[in-house]
Coordinates of C-alpha atoms in Angstrom, one line a residue:
X1 CA 64.3 3.8 -30.2
X2 CA 63.4 2.0 -27.0
X3 CA 65.1 4.8 -25.0
X4 CA 63.4 7.5 -27.0
X5 CA 60.0 6.1 -26.2
X6 CA 60.9 5.8 -22.5
X7 CA 61.9 9.4 -22.5
X8 CA 58.7 10.5 -24.2
X9 CA 56.6 8.3 -21.8
X10 CA 58.1 10.1 -18.8
X11 CA 57.3 13.5 -20.2
X12 CA 53.8 12.5 -21.1
X13 CA 52.9 12.4 -17.4
X14 CA 53.9 16.1 -17.2
X15 CA 51.8 17.1 -20.2
X16 CA 48.8 15.0 -19.0
X17 CA 48.6 17.3 -15.9
X18 CA 48.6 20.5 -18.0
X19 CA 45.0 20.2 -19.0
X20 CA 43.8 23.7 -18.3
X21 CA 44.4 26.8 -20.3
X22 CA 45.3 29.7 -18.1
X23 CA 43.0 32.8 -18.1
X24 CA 44.1 35.7 -16.0
X25 CA 41.5 38.4 -15.6
X26 CA 42.6 42.0 -15.3
X27 CA 39.8 43.8 -13.5
X28 CA 40.9 47.4 -14.2
X29 CA 41.5 46.8 -17.9
X30 CA 38.5 44.5 -18.4
X31 CA 40.4 41.9 -20.4
X32 CA 42.1 38.5 -20.2
X33 CA 45.7 37.4 -20.5
X34 CA 46.9 41.0 -21.2
X35 CA 44.4 41.4 -24.0
X36 CA 45.1 38.1 -25.7
X37 CA 42.2 35.9 -27.1
X38 CA 40.8 33.2 -24.8
X39 CA 42.2 29.7 -25.2
X40 CA 39.9 27.5 -27.3
X41 CA 39.0 23.9 -27.3
X42 CA 40.4 23.2 -23.8
X43 CA 39.2 23.5 -20.2
X44 CA 40.1 26.8 -18.6
X45 CA 41.5 28.0 -15.3
X46 CA 40.3 31.5 -14.4
X47 CA 42.3 33.5 -11.9
X48 CA 42.6 37.1 -10.7
X49 CA 42.7 39.4 -7.8
X50 CA 39.8 39.5 -5.3
X51 CA 38.9 41.5 -2.2
X52 CA 39.0 39.8 1.2
X53 CA 35.3 40.6 1.7
X54 CA 34.3 38.6 -1.4
X55 CA 33.0 35.2 -0.4
X56 CA 32.2 33.8 -3.9
X57 CA 32.8 34.5 -7.6
X58 CA 30.7 33.2 -10.5
X59 CA 31.9 33.1 -14.1
X60 CA 29.5 32.6 -16.9
X61 CA 30.0 32.2 -20.7
X62 CA 27.3 33.4 -23.0
X63 CA 26.8 33.8 -26.7
X64 CA 27.2 37.5 -27.7
X65 CA 24.1 39.4 -26.5
X66 CA 22.8 36.1 -25.1
X67 CA 20.7 35.9 -22.0
X68 CA 21.1 32.2 -21.1
X69 CA 24.5 31.1 -19.9
X70 CA 26.2 28.3 -21.9
X71 CA 28.1 27.4 -18.8
X72 CA 28.7 28.7 -15.3
X73 CA 31.3 28.0 -12.7
X74 CA 31.4 29.1 -9.0
X75 CA 34.4 29.8 -6.7
X76 CA 33.8 29.8 -3.0
X77 CA 36.2 31.1 -0.4
X78 CA 37.2 28.3 2.0
X79 CA 36.9 29.0 5.7
X80 CA 40.1 30.7 6.9
X81 CA 41.3 31.6 3.4
X82 CA 42.3 35.2 3.4
X83 CA 43.9 35.2 0.0
X84 CA 43.4 38.1 -2.4
X85 CA 43.6 35.9 -5.4
X86 CA 41.2 33.2 -6.8
X87 CA 41.5 30.2 -9.1
X88 CA 38.4 28.8 -10.7
X89 CA 38.3 25.7 -13.0
X90 CA 36.0 26.3 -15.9
X91 CA 35.2 22.9 -17.5
X92 CA 33.7 24.2 -20.8
X93 CA 35.6 24.2 -24.0
X94 CA 35.1 27.4 -26.0
X95 CA 35.0 27.1 -29.8
X96 CA 37.9 28.4 -31.8
X97 CA 37.5 31.4 -34.2
X98 CA 34.5 32.7 -32.2
X99 CA 33.6 35.3 -29.5
X100 CA 31.7 35.1 -26.2
X101 CA 30.3 37.4 -23.5
X102 CA 31.9 36.6 -20.2
X103 CA 30.1 37.7 -17.0
X104 CA 31.9 37.8 -13.7
X105 CA 29.9 38.3 -10.5
X106 CA 31.5 38.9 -7.1
X107 CA 29.5 38.1 -3.9
X108 CA 29.8 39.0 -0.3
X109 CA 28.1 37.4 2.7
X110 CA 24.7 38.7 3.9
X111 CA 24.6 39.3 7.6
X112 CA 21.5 39.1 9.9
X113 CA 20.6 42.8 9.8
X114 CA 20.7 42.7 6.0
X115 CA 18.4 39.7 5.9
X116 CA 15.9 41.6 8.1
X117 CA 16.0 44.6 5.7
X118 CA 15.5 42.3 2.7
X119 CA 12.5 40.8 4.4
X120 CA 11.1 44.2 5.2
X121 CA 11.4 45.5 1.7
X122 CA 9.8 42.4 0.2
X123 CA 6.9 42.5 2.6
X124 CA 6.3 46.2 1.9
X125 CA 5.9 45.4 -1.8
X126 CA 3.7 42.5 -1.0
X127 CA 1.4 44.6 1.2
X128 CA 1.1 47.2 -1.5
X129 CA 0.3 44.6 -4.1
X130 CA -2.4 43.0 -2.0
X131 CA -4.1 46.3 -1.4
X132 CA -4.4 46.7 -5.2
X133 CA -5.7 43.3 -6.1
X134 CA -7.2 41.9 -2.9
X135 CA -10.1 44.2 -1.9
X136 CA -12.2 44.1 1.2
X137 CA -15.9 45.0 0.7
X138 CA -18.6 44.6 3.4
X139 CA -16.4 42.1 5.4
X140 CA -15.7 40.0 2.3
X141 CA -12.6 39.7 0.2
X142 CA -12.7 40.2 -3.5
X143 CA -9.8 38.9 -5.6
X144 CA -9.2 41.0 -8.7
X145 CA -7.2 38.2 -10.3
X146 CA -7.3 34.4 -10.3
X147 CA -5.5 32.5 -7.6
X148 CA -3.0 31.2 -10.1
X149 CA -2.2 34.7 -11.4
X150 CA -2.0 36.1 -7.9
X151 CA 0.5 33.4 -7.0
X152 CA 2.6 34.1 -10.1
X153 CA 2.7 37.8 -9.2
X154 CA 3.7 37.2 -5.6
X155 CA 6.5 34.9 -6.8
X156 CA 7.7 37.7 -9.2
X157 CA 7.7 40.2 -6.3
X158 CA 9.8 37.8 -4.3
X159 CA 12.3 37.2 -7.2
X160 CA 12.6 41.0 -7.8
X161 CA 13.3 41.5 -4.1
X162 CA 16.1 38.9 -4.3
X163 CA 17.5 39.7 -7.7
X164 CA 20.8 41.0 -6.1
X165 CA 21.1 38.0 -3.8
X166 CA 21.5 34.3 -4.1
X167 CA 21.6 31.4 -1.5
X168 CA 24.9 29.7 -0.9
X169 CA 23.1 26.4 -1.4
X170 CA 21.1 26.5 -4.6
X171 CA 17.3 26.3 -4.4
X172 CA 15.2 24.3 -6.8
X173 CA 12.9 27.4 -7.3
X174 CA 12.7 30.9 -5.9
X175 CA 9.0 30.9 -5.2
X176 CA 6.4 30.6 -2.4
X177 CA 5.2 27.2 -1.5
X178 CA 2.1 25.3 -2.6
X179 CA 0.6 26.3 0.8
X180 CA 0.3 29.9 -0.5
X181 CA -1.4 28.6 -3.6
X182 CA -3.9 26.6 -1.6
X183 CA -4.7 29.6 0.6
X184 CA -5.3 31.8 -2.4
X185 CA -7.6 29.1 -3.9
X186 CA -9.6 28.9 -0.7
X187 CA -10.0 32.7 -0.8
X188 CA -11.1 32.5 -4.4
X189 CA -13.8 29.9 -3.6
X190 CA -15.0 31.4 -0.3
X191 CA -14.4 35.2 0.2
X192 CA -15.7 35.0 3.8
X193 CA -12.8 32.8 4.8
X194 CA -9.4 34.2 5.8
X195 CA -8.1 37.8 5.4
X196 CA -5.5 39.8 3.6
X197 CA -3.6 40.2 6.8
X198 CA -3.4 36.4 7.2
X199 CA -2.0 36.1 3.7
X200 CA 0.7 38.7 4.4
X201 CA 1.6 36.9 7.6
X202 CA 1.9 33.6 5.7
X203 CA 4.1 35.2 3.1
X204 CA 6.2 36.9 5.8
X205 CA 6.9 33.5 7.5
X206 CA 7.8 31.9 4.3
X207 CA 10.1 34.7 3.2
X208 CA 11.9 34.6 6.6
X209 CA 12.3 30.9 6.4
X210 CA 13.7 31.2 2.8
X211 CA 16.3 33.6 4.1
X212 CA 17.6 31.2 6.7
X213 CA 21.1 29.8 6.0
X214 CA 23.9 31.6 4.2
X215 CA 23.0 34.1 1.5
X216 CA 25.3 36.2 -0.7
X217 CA 24.8 39.7 -2.0
X218 CA 26.3 41.0 -5.3
X219 CA 29.4 43.0 -4.3
X220 CA 30.4 43.8 -7.9
X221 CA 29.8 42.6 -11.4
X222 CA 31.7 42.9 -14.7
X223 CA 30.7 41.8 -18.2
X224 CA 33.1 41.6 -21.0
X225 CA 31.2 41.6 -24.3
X226 CA 32.1 39.9 -27.5
X227 CA 35.5 38.7 -26.4
X228 CA 37.4 36.6 -29.0
X229 CA 38.8 33.1 -28.8
X230 CA 41.9 31.7 -30.4
X231 CA 42.0 31.3 -34.2
X232 CA 42.9 27.7 -34.8
X233 CA 43.4 25.8 -38.0
X234 CA 43.0 22.2 -38.7
X235 CA 45.0 19.7 -36.7
X236 CA 47.7 17.4 -38.2
X237 CA 50.0 15.1 -36.3
X238 CA 53.3 13.5 -37.2
X239 CA 54.0 10.1 -35.7
X240 CA 57.5 8.6 -35.2
X241 CA 57.4 5.1 -33.7
X242 CA 58.3 1.4 -33.8
X243 CA 56.0 -1.3 -35.0
X244 CA 55.7 -5.0 -35.6
X245 CA 54.2 -6.8 -38.6
X246 CA 52.8 -10.3 -38.2
X247 CA 53.6 -12.6 -41.1
X248 CA 52.3 -15.9 -39.7
X249 CA 49.9 -16.4 -36.8
X250 CA 50.3 -20.2 -36.6
X251 CA 51.6 -20.8 -33.0
X252 CA 54.0 -23.5 -34.3
X253 CA 55.4 -21.2 -37.1
X254 CA 54.8 -17.8 -35.7
X255 CA 56.7 -15.1 -37.7
X256 CA 56.9 -11.3 -37.4
X257 CA 59.2 -8.4 -38.4
X258 CA 59.7 -5.0 -36.8
X259 CA 61.1 -1.7 -37.8
X260 CA 60.8 2.1 -37.2
X261 CA 58.1 4.0 -39.0
X262 CA 56.9 7.5 -39.6
X263 CA 53.4 8.7 -40.5
X264 CA 50.6 11.2 -40.3
X265 CA 47.4 11.2 -38.2
X266 CA 44.2 12.8 -39.2
X267 CA 41.6 13.3 -36.3
X268 CA 38.3 11.4 -36.7
X269 CA 36.5 14.2 -34.9
X270 CA 37.0 17.5 -33.0
X271 CA 38.7 16.5 -29.8
X272 CA 37.1 19.3 -27.8
X273 CA 33.5 18.3 -28.3
X274 CA 33.6 14.5 -29.2
X275 CA 32.7 11.5 -27.0
X276 CA 35.6 10.0 -25.1
X277 CA 35.8 7.1 -27.5
X278 CA 36.4 9.3 -30.5
X279 CA 38.3 12.1 -28.8
X280 CA 41.7 10.3 -28.9
X281 CA 41.2 8.3 -32.1
X282 CA 42.5 9.2 -35.6
X283 CA 43.2 7.8 -39.0
X284 CA 46.9 6.9 -39.4
X285 CA 48.9 6.8 -42.7
X286 CA 52.6 6.1 -43.0
X287 CA 55.5 4.0 -44.0
X288 CA 58.3 2.0 -42.4
X289 CA 61.7 3.5 -42.8
X290 CA 63.3 0.2 -43.8
X291 CA 62.3 -3.1 -45.3
X292 CA 61.0 -5.9 -43.1
X293 CA 62.3 -9.5 -42.6
X294 CA 60.4 -12.5 -41.3
X295 CA 61.8 -15.2 -39.1
X296 CA 63.1 -17.0 -42.3
X297 CA 65.0 -14.0 -43.4
X298 CA 62.7 -13.3 -46.3
X299 CA 62.7 -9.5 -47.1
X300 CA 59.6 -7.6 -47.7
X301 CA 59.3 -4.1 -49.2
X302 CA 56.3 -2.1 -50.3
X303 CA 54.7 -2.0 -53.7
X304 CA 55.5 0.9 -55.9
X305 CA 57.2 3.1 -53.3
X306 CA 59.9 0.6 -52.2
X307 CA 59.0 0.6 -48.5
X308 CA 56.2 -1.1 -46.6
X309 CA 53.4 1.4 -45.9
X310 CA 50.4 1.1 -43.7
X311 CA 46.9 2.5 -42.9
X312 CA 45.2 2.1 -39.6
X313 CA 43.6 3.6 -36.5
X314 CA 45.6 5.3 -33.9
X315 CA 44.6 5.9 -30.3
X316 CA 46.3 8.2 -27.8
X317 CA 47.0 6.3 -24.6
X318 CA 48.8 9.3 -23.0
X319 CA 49.1 13.0 -23.9
X320 CA 51.3 12.4 -27.0
X321 CA 51.9 8.6 -26.9
X322 CA 49.7 6.7 -29.3
X323 CA 49.0 3.1 -30.1
X324 CA 48.5 2.3 -33.8
X325 CA 47.0 -0.8 -35.4
X326 CA 46.1 -1.6 -39.0
X327 CA 47.3 -3.2 -42.1
X328 CA 50.6 -3.1 -44.0
X329 CA 51.0 -3.4 -47.8
X330 CA 54.0 -5.7 -48.5
X331 CA 55.8 -7.1 -51.5
X332 CA 58.3 -9.9 -51.1
X333 CA 61.7 -9.3 -52.8
X334 CA 63.9 -11.7 -54.7
X335 CA 61.0 -14.1 -55.7
X336 CA 61.4 -13.7 -59.4
X337 CA 59.7 -11.4 -61.9
X338 CA 59.9 -7.7 -62.4
X339 CA 57.6 -4.7 -62.2
X340 CA 54.4 -4.5 -60.3
X341 CA 52.8 -8.0 -59.8
X342 CA 49.5 -8.1 -58.0
X343 CA 50.0 -11.8 -56.9
X344 CA 53.1 -10.8 -54.9
X345 CA 51.3 -8.1 -52.9
X346 CA 49.9 -9.0 -49.5
X347 CA 48.3 -7.2 -46.6
X348 CA 49.4 -8.1 -43.1
X349 CA 48.3 -6.8 -39.6
X350 CA 50.6 -4.6 -37.6
X351 CA 50.7 -2.8 -34.3
X352 CA 53.0 0.0 -33.2
X353 CA 53.8 2.5 -30.5
X354 CA 54.7 6.0 -31.4
X355 CA 55.3 9.6 -30.3
X356 CA 53.0 12.2 -31.7
X357 CA 53.8 15.8 -32.5
X358 CA 50.7 17.9 -33.4
X359 CA 50.6 20.9 -35.7
X360 CA 47.9 23.4 -36.6
X361 CA 47.3 23.6 -40.3
X362 CA 46.2 27.0 -41.6
X363 CA 45.8 29.9 -39.1
X364 CA 47.6 28.1 -36.3
X365 CA 48.0 29.2 -32.7

């Protein structure tokens, strides 16, 4: 048994590294893993082909017909990487027996001439807007909307002009600064101060400043709607291990017995979505495969079933190696009497180390 556990322990390091479910995207077919459902209740690793001109890829998971992403992950091409394939860790566990919309956006780098053209188009829209809502009459300005509403509209024009672009370094907000708001408020209070041209010049400087640094432009986008995940049943695990039962904790008369055992584990929670403390814990039920002896050669069996049996809490310390601790129901043999006698039954603590083999009950993988 000792060698079996050592063998299992070595393999556990291999399984511990296989923590991502593979998801290969076929661009032409518009599906994953040759049309198979997405892996559920585990982290994912998206991969696929990509053009050399693509600088970044964003993958989002949404509820069917949803607008807000449940999770988004971003792949960026490292400098000097000319590969035509990408790999993107996606640290969000999809629910089993469900479906999701998956949006994949490809970006290419925006060069300086493109930035100048973006700025020009935005300013053209801003100039048209200000002629509609900021009038000049007899040398004075007349604002057709409040300063706050004007600022909101200007931000919306900016966002519409940049809807096909995104900065390489995320911004807190895609909007003009408080300086623009203060300028509009000053115009609202005193229509003889400032001019519409000064406002456009201010917006032009801020737009140009915003476009500094690296920006990406949408090169392509695919959205796969209502894509299914795996259909998984309930989880059940069989444990085969070796455990020790403590009969006497007195240091001067310490006594214990040990034997192999087999049992079942029932998870205390859904592993994919539970806190770390509960994720690896389960309720364990089982029995020892042979009777136990203490240091004085007294033999102990279990009441009714003829073998010691236990209940406890198990905790996975590796991928499929678990530590069990709980209480064993015992009955001493050869102490006189016959039949079930409650005064001969005792509960003693035990600990054990076991290998765990998990099964899906019901639909299964």
